[in-house]
Tab-separated table of C-alpha atoms in Angstrom:
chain	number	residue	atom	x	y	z
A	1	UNK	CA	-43.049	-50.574	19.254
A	2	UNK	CA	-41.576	-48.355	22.404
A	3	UNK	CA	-38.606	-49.106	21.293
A	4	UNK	CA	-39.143	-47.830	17.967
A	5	UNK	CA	-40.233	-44.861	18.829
A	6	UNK	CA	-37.836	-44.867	21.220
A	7	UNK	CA	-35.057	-44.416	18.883
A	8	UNK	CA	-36.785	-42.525	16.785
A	9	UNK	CA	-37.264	-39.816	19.056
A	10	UNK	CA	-33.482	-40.128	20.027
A	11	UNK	CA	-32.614	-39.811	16.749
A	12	UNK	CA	-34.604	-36.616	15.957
A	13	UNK	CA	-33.476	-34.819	19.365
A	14	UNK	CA	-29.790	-35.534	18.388
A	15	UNK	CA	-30.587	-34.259	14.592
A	16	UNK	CA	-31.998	-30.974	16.568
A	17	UNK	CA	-29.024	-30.581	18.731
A	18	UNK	CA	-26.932	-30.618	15.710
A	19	UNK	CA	-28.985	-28.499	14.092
A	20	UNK	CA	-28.739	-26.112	16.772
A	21	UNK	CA	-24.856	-26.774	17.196
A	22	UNK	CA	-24.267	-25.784	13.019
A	23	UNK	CA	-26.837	-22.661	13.894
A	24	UNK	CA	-24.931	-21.230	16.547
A	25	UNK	CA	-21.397	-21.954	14.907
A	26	UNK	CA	-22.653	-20.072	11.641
A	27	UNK	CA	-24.334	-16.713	13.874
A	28	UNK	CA	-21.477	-16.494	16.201
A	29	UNK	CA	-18.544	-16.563	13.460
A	30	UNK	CA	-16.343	-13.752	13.991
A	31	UNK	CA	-17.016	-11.426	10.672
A	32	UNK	CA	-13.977	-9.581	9.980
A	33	UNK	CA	-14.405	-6.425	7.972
A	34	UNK	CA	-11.476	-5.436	5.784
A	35	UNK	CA	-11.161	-2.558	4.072
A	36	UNK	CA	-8.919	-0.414	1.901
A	37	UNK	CA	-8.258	2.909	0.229
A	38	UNK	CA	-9.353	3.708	-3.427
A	39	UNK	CA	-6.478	2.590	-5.924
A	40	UNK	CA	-4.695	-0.226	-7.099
A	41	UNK	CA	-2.151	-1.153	-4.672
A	42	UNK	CA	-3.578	-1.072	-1.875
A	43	UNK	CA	-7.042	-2.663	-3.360
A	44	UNK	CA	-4.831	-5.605	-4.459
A	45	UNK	CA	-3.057	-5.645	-0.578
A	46	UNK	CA	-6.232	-5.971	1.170
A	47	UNK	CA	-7.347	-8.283	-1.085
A	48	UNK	CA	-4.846	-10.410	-0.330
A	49	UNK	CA	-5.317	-10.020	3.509
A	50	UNK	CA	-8.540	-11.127	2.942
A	51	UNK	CA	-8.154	-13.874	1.540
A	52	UNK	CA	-5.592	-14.862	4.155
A	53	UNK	CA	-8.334	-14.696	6.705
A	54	UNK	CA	-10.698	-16.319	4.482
A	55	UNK	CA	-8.126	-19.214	4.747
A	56	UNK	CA	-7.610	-19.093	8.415
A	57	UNK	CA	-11.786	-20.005	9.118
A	58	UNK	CA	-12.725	-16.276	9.297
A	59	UNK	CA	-15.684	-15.380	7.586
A	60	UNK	CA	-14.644	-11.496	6.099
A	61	UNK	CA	-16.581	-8.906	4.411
A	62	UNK	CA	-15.233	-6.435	2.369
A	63	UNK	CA	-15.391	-2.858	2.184
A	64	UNK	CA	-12.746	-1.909	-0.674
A	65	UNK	CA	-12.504	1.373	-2.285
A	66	UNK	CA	-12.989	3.916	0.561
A	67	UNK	CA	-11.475	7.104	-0.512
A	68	UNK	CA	-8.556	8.109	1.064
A	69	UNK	CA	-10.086	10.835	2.664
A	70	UNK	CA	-12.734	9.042	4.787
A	71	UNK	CA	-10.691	5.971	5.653
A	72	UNK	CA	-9.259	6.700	8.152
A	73	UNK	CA	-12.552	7.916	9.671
A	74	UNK	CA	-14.125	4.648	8.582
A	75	UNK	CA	-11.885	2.580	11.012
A	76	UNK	CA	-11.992	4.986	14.128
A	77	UNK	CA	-15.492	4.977	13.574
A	78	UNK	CA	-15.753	1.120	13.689
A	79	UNK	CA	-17.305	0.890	10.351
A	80	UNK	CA	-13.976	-1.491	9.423
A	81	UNK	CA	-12.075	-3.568	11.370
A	82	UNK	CA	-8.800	-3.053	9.102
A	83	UNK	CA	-7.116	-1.855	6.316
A	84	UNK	CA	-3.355	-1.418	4.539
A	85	UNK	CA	-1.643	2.023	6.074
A	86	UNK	CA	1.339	4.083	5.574
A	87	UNK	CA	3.413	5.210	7.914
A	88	UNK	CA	3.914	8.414	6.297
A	89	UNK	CA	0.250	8.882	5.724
A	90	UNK	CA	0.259	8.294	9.349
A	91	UNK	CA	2.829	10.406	10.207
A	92	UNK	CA	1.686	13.541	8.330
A	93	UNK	CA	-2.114	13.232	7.233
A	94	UNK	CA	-3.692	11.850	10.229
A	95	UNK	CA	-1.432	12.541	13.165
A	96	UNK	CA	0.049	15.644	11.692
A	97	UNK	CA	3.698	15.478	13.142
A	98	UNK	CA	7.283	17.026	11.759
A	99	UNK	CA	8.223	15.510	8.882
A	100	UNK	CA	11.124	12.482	9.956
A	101	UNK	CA	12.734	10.485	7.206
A	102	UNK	CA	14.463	7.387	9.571
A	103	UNK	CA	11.695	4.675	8.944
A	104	UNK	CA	11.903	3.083	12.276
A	105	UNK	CA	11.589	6.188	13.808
A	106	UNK	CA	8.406	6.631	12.321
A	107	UNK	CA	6.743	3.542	12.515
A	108	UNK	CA	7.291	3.488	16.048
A	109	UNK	CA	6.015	6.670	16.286
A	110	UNK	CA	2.232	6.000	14.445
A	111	UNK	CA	2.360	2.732	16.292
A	112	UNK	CA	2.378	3.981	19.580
A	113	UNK	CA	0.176	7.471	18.836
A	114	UNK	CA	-2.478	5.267	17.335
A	115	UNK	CA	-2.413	2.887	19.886
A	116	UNK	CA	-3.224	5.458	22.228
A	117	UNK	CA	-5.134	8.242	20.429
A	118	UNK	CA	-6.961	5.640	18.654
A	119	UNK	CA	-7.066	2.233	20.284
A	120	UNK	CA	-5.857	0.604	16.526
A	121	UNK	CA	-2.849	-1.871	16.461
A	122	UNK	CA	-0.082	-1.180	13.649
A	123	UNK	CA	1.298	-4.999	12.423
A	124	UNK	CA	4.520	-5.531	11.418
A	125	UNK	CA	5.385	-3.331	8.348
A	126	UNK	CA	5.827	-4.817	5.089
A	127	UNK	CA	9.053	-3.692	3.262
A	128	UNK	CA	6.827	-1.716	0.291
A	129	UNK	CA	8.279	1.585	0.194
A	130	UNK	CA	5.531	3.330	-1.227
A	131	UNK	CA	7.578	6.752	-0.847
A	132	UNK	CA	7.512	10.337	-2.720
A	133	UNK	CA	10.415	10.906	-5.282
A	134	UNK	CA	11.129	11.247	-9.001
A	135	UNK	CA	11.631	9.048	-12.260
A	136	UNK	CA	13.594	9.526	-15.055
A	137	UNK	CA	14.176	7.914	-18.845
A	138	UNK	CA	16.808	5.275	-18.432
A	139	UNK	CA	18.369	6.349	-21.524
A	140	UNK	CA	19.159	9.555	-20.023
A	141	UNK	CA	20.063	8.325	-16.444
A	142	UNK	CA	22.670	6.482	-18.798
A	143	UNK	CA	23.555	9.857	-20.821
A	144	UNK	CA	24.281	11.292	-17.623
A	145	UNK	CA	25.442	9.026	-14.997
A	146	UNK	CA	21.853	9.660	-12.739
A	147	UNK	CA	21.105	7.721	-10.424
A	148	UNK	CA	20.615	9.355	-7.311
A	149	UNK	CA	19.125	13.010	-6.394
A	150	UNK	CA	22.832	14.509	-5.684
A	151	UNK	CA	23.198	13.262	-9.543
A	152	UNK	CA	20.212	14.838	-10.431
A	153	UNK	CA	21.264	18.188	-8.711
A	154	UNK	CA	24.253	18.250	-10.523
A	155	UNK	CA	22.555	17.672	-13.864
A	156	UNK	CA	19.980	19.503	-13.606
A	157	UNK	CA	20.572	21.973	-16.596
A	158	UNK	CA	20.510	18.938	-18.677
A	159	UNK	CA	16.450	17.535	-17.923
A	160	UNK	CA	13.195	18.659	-18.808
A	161	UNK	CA	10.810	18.194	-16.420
A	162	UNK	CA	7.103	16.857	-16.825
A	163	UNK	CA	5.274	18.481	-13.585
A	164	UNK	CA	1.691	18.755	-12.741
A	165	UNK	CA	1.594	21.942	-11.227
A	166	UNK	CA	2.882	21.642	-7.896
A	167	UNK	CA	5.962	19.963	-7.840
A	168	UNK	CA	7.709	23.336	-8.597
A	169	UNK	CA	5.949	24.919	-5.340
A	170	UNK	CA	4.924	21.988	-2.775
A	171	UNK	CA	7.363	21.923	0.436
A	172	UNK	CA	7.704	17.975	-0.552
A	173	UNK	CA	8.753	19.495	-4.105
A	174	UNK	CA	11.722	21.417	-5.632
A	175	UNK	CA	11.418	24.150	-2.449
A	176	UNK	CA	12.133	21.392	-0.241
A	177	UNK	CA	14.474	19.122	-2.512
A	178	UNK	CA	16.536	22.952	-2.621
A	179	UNK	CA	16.832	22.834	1.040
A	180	UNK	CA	18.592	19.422	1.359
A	181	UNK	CA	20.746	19.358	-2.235
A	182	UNK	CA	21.025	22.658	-3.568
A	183	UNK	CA	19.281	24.104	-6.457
A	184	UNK	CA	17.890	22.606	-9.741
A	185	UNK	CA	18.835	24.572	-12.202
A	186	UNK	CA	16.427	22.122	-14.767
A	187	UNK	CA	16.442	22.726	-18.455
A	188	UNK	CA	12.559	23.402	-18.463
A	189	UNK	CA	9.278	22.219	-16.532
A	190	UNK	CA	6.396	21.972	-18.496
A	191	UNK	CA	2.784	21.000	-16.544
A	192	UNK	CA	0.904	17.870	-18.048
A	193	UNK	CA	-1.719	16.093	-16.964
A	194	UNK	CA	-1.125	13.413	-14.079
A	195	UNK	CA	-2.322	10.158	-15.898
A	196	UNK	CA	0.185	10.712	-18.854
A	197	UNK	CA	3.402	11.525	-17.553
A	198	UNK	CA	4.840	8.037	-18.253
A	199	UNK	CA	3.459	8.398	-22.021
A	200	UNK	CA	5.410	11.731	-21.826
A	201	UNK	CA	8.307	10.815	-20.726
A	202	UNK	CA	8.375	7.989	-22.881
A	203	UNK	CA	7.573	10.224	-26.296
A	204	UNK	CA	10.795	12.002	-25.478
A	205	UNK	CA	8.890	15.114	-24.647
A	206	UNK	CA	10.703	15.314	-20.993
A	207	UNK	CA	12.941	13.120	-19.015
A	208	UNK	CA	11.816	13.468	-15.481
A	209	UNK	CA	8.415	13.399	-13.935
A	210	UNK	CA	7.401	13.058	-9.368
A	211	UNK	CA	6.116	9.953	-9.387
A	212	UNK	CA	5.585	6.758	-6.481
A	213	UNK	CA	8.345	3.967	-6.086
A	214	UNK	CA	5.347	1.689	-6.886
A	215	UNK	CA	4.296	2.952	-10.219
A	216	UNK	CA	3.221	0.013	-12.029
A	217	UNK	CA	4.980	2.127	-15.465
A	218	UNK	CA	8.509	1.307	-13.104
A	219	UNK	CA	8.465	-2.492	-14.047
A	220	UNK	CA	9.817	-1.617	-17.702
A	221	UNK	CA	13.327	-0.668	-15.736
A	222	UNK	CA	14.874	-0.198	-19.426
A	223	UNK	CA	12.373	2.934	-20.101
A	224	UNK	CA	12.113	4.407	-16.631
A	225	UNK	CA	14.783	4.372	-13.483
A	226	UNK	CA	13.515	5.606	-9.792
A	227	UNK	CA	16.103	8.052	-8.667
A	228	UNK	CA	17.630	6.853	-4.816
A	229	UNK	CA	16.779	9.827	-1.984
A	230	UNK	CA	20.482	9.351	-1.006
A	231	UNK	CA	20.135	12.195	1.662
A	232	UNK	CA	16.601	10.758	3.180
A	233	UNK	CA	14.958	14.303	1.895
A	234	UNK	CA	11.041	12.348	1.969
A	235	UNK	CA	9.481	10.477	4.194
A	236	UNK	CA	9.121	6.429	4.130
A	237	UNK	CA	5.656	5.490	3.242
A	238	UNK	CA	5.981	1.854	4.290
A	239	UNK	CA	2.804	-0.365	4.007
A	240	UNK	CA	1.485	-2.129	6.858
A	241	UNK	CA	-1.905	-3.742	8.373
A	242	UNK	CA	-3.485	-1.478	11.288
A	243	UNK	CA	-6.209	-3.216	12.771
A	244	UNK	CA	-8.764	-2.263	15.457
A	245	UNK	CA	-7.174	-3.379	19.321
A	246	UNK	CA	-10.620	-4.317	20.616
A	247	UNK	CA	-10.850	-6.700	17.379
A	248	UNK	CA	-7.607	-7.901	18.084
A	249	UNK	CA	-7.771	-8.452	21.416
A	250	UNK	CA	-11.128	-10.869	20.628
A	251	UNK	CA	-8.795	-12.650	17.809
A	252	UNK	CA	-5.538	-12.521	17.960
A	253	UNK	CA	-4.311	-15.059	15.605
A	254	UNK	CA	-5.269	-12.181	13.471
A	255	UNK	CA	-1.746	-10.351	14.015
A	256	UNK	CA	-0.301	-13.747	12.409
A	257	UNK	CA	-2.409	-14.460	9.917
A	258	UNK	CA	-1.533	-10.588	8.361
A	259	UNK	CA	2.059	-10.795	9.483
A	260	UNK	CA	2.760	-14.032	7.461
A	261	UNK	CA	1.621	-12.365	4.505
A	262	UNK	CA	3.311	-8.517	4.636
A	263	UNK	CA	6.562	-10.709	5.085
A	264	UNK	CA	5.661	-11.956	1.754
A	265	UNK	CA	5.977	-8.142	0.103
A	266	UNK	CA	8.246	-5.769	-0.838
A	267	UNK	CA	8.406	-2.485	-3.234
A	268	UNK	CA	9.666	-4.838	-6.253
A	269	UNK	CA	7.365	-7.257	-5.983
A	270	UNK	CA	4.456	-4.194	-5.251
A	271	UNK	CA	5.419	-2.777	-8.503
A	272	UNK	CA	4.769	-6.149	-10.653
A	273	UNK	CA	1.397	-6.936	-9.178
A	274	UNK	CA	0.660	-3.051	-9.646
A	275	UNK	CA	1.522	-3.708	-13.291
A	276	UNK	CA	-0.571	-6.630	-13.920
A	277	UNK	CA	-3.528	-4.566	-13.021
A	278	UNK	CA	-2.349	-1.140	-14.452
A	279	UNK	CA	-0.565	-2.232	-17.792
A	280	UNK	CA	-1.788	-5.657	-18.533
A	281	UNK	CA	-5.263	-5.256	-17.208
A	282	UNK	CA	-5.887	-8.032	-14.873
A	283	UNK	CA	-8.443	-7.670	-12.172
A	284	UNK	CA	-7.084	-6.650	-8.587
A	285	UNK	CA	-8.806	-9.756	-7.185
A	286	UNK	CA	-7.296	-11.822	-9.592
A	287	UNK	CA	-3.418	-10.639	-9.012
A	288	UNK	CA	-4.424	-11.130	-5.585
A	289	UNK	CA	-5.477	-14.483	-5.766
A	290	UNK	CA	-3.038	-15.617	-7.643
A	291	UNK	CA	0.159	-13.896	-5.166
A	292	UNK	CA	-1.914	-16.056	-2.341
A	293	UNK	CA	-1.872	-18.918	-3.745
A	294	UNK	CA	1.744	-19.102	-5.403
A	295	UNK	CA	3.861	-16.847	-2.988
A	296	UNK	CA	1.886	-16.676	0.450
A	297	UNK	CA	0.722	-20.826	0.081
A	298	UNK	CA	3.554	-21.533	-2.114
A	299	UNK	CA	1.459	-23.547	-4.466
């Protein structure tokens, strides 16, 4: 009968310690919060930094969507532990330095000034170019031999331009572009609205619009070319985990964990998934998932 009980009570005080054990694993998980800025790309980037951590036993929460504005301001703040970053943001927005076009230059510069300004850790950069510039119908690129913005200079009384206002008068527009290549002498510029420039350039109604070296509209390569910034006039806007040094410090398998997967991307490959959510409407998630699982897993 002692006995019994005996093992009985053995057996419940090892249950308890187990119980206690699984209790204390589950509180004290590290939680990291990821975040990211308000459109597609970089939704679909953190996504799949997320999910990288999710893999690696971290338990993550996610704070997508933060508008550009306040991000930044969301991380210092320690309401995020990280989020995708470019360098030219970096450069110009937050730490508000001269313009520099040499990309190593300038990640070394936000990595160091945010080290020490802000105590947040820049990973390695992926090779997404998410850069300022300008894309034109392929059929006319063709026409006219354009390829590159010294082309474009010197055909320039040949294209109608689709603006939105304030690429005729922005410093990172045609006053600047005038400083480095000369002047555009352009057939026309006519102002439409943002969200329709690829539908106008694609009616025939201009050839040119600004646009980003990830637009998801640059996958069709037959309907629209990205012209090459042959004399380095804009800024690189390369992509790139930053990450909070005190959370890194407490984890820092984290740097390669994140690593591993910006290795994985590059502006091509941004501009399909960017597609798959913009043209063929997929859900950011899901184009994340699946890159994880095919590309990063290599399932």
């Amino acid at each position: 009968m002692k006995r019994t009980v005996s093992i009985i009570l053995t057996a419940v005080l090892v249950l308890g310690m187990l119980f206690s054990f699984t209790g204390c694993k589950s509180s004290d998980q590290t939680v990291i919060r990821v975040g990211s800025k308000d459109f597609t790309e970089n939704l679909i980037v953190a996504e799949i930094y997320a999910l990288a951590l999710e893999d690696a036993g971290y338990k993550v929460e996610r704070k997508l969507n933060i508008a550009g504005s306040v991000v930044h301001t969301s991380i210092t703040s320690g309401e995020i532990d990280l989020y995708p970053e470019y360098t030219g943001t970096g450069l110009l927005a937050i730490l508000q330095l001269p313009m520099n076009s040499d990309p190593d230059i300038v990640y070394q510069t936000v990595k160091d000034a945010y080290a020490e300004q802000f105590k947040i850790t820049w990973l390695d950069s992926t090779d997404v170019n998410d850069r300022n510039g300008l894309a034109i119908r392929t059929e006319v690129a063709r026409e006219y031999n354009i390829y590159t913005m010294s082309d474009l200079q010197r055909e320039a009384e040949h294209i109608r331009v689709c603006s939105q206002g304030e690429f005729e008068y922005r410093e990172d527009g045609i006053p600047g572009l005038t400083k480095v290549y000369g002047p555009f002498n352009f057939a026309s510029i006519n102002v439409y609205d943002n969200g329709i420039k690829y539908q106008i350039l694609e009616q025939g109604k201009a050839d040119l619009c600004p646009g980003y070296s990830t637009d998801a509209q640059l996958v069709d390569t037959e309907k629209f070319t990205y012209l090459e910034d042959d004399k380095g006039f804009w800024p690189p806007y390369y992509l790139a985990p930053i990450v909070r040094s005190e959370v890194l410090e407490a984890n820092p398998q984290i740097a390669a964990i994140l690593n591993a997967v910006s290795a994985k991307l590059d502006t091509e490959t941004m501009v399909d998934l960017n597609a798959k959510v913009d043209i063929d409407h997929m859900e950011y998630d899901e184009v994340a998932k699946e890159f994880y699982e095919t590309v990063c897993k290599g399932k």
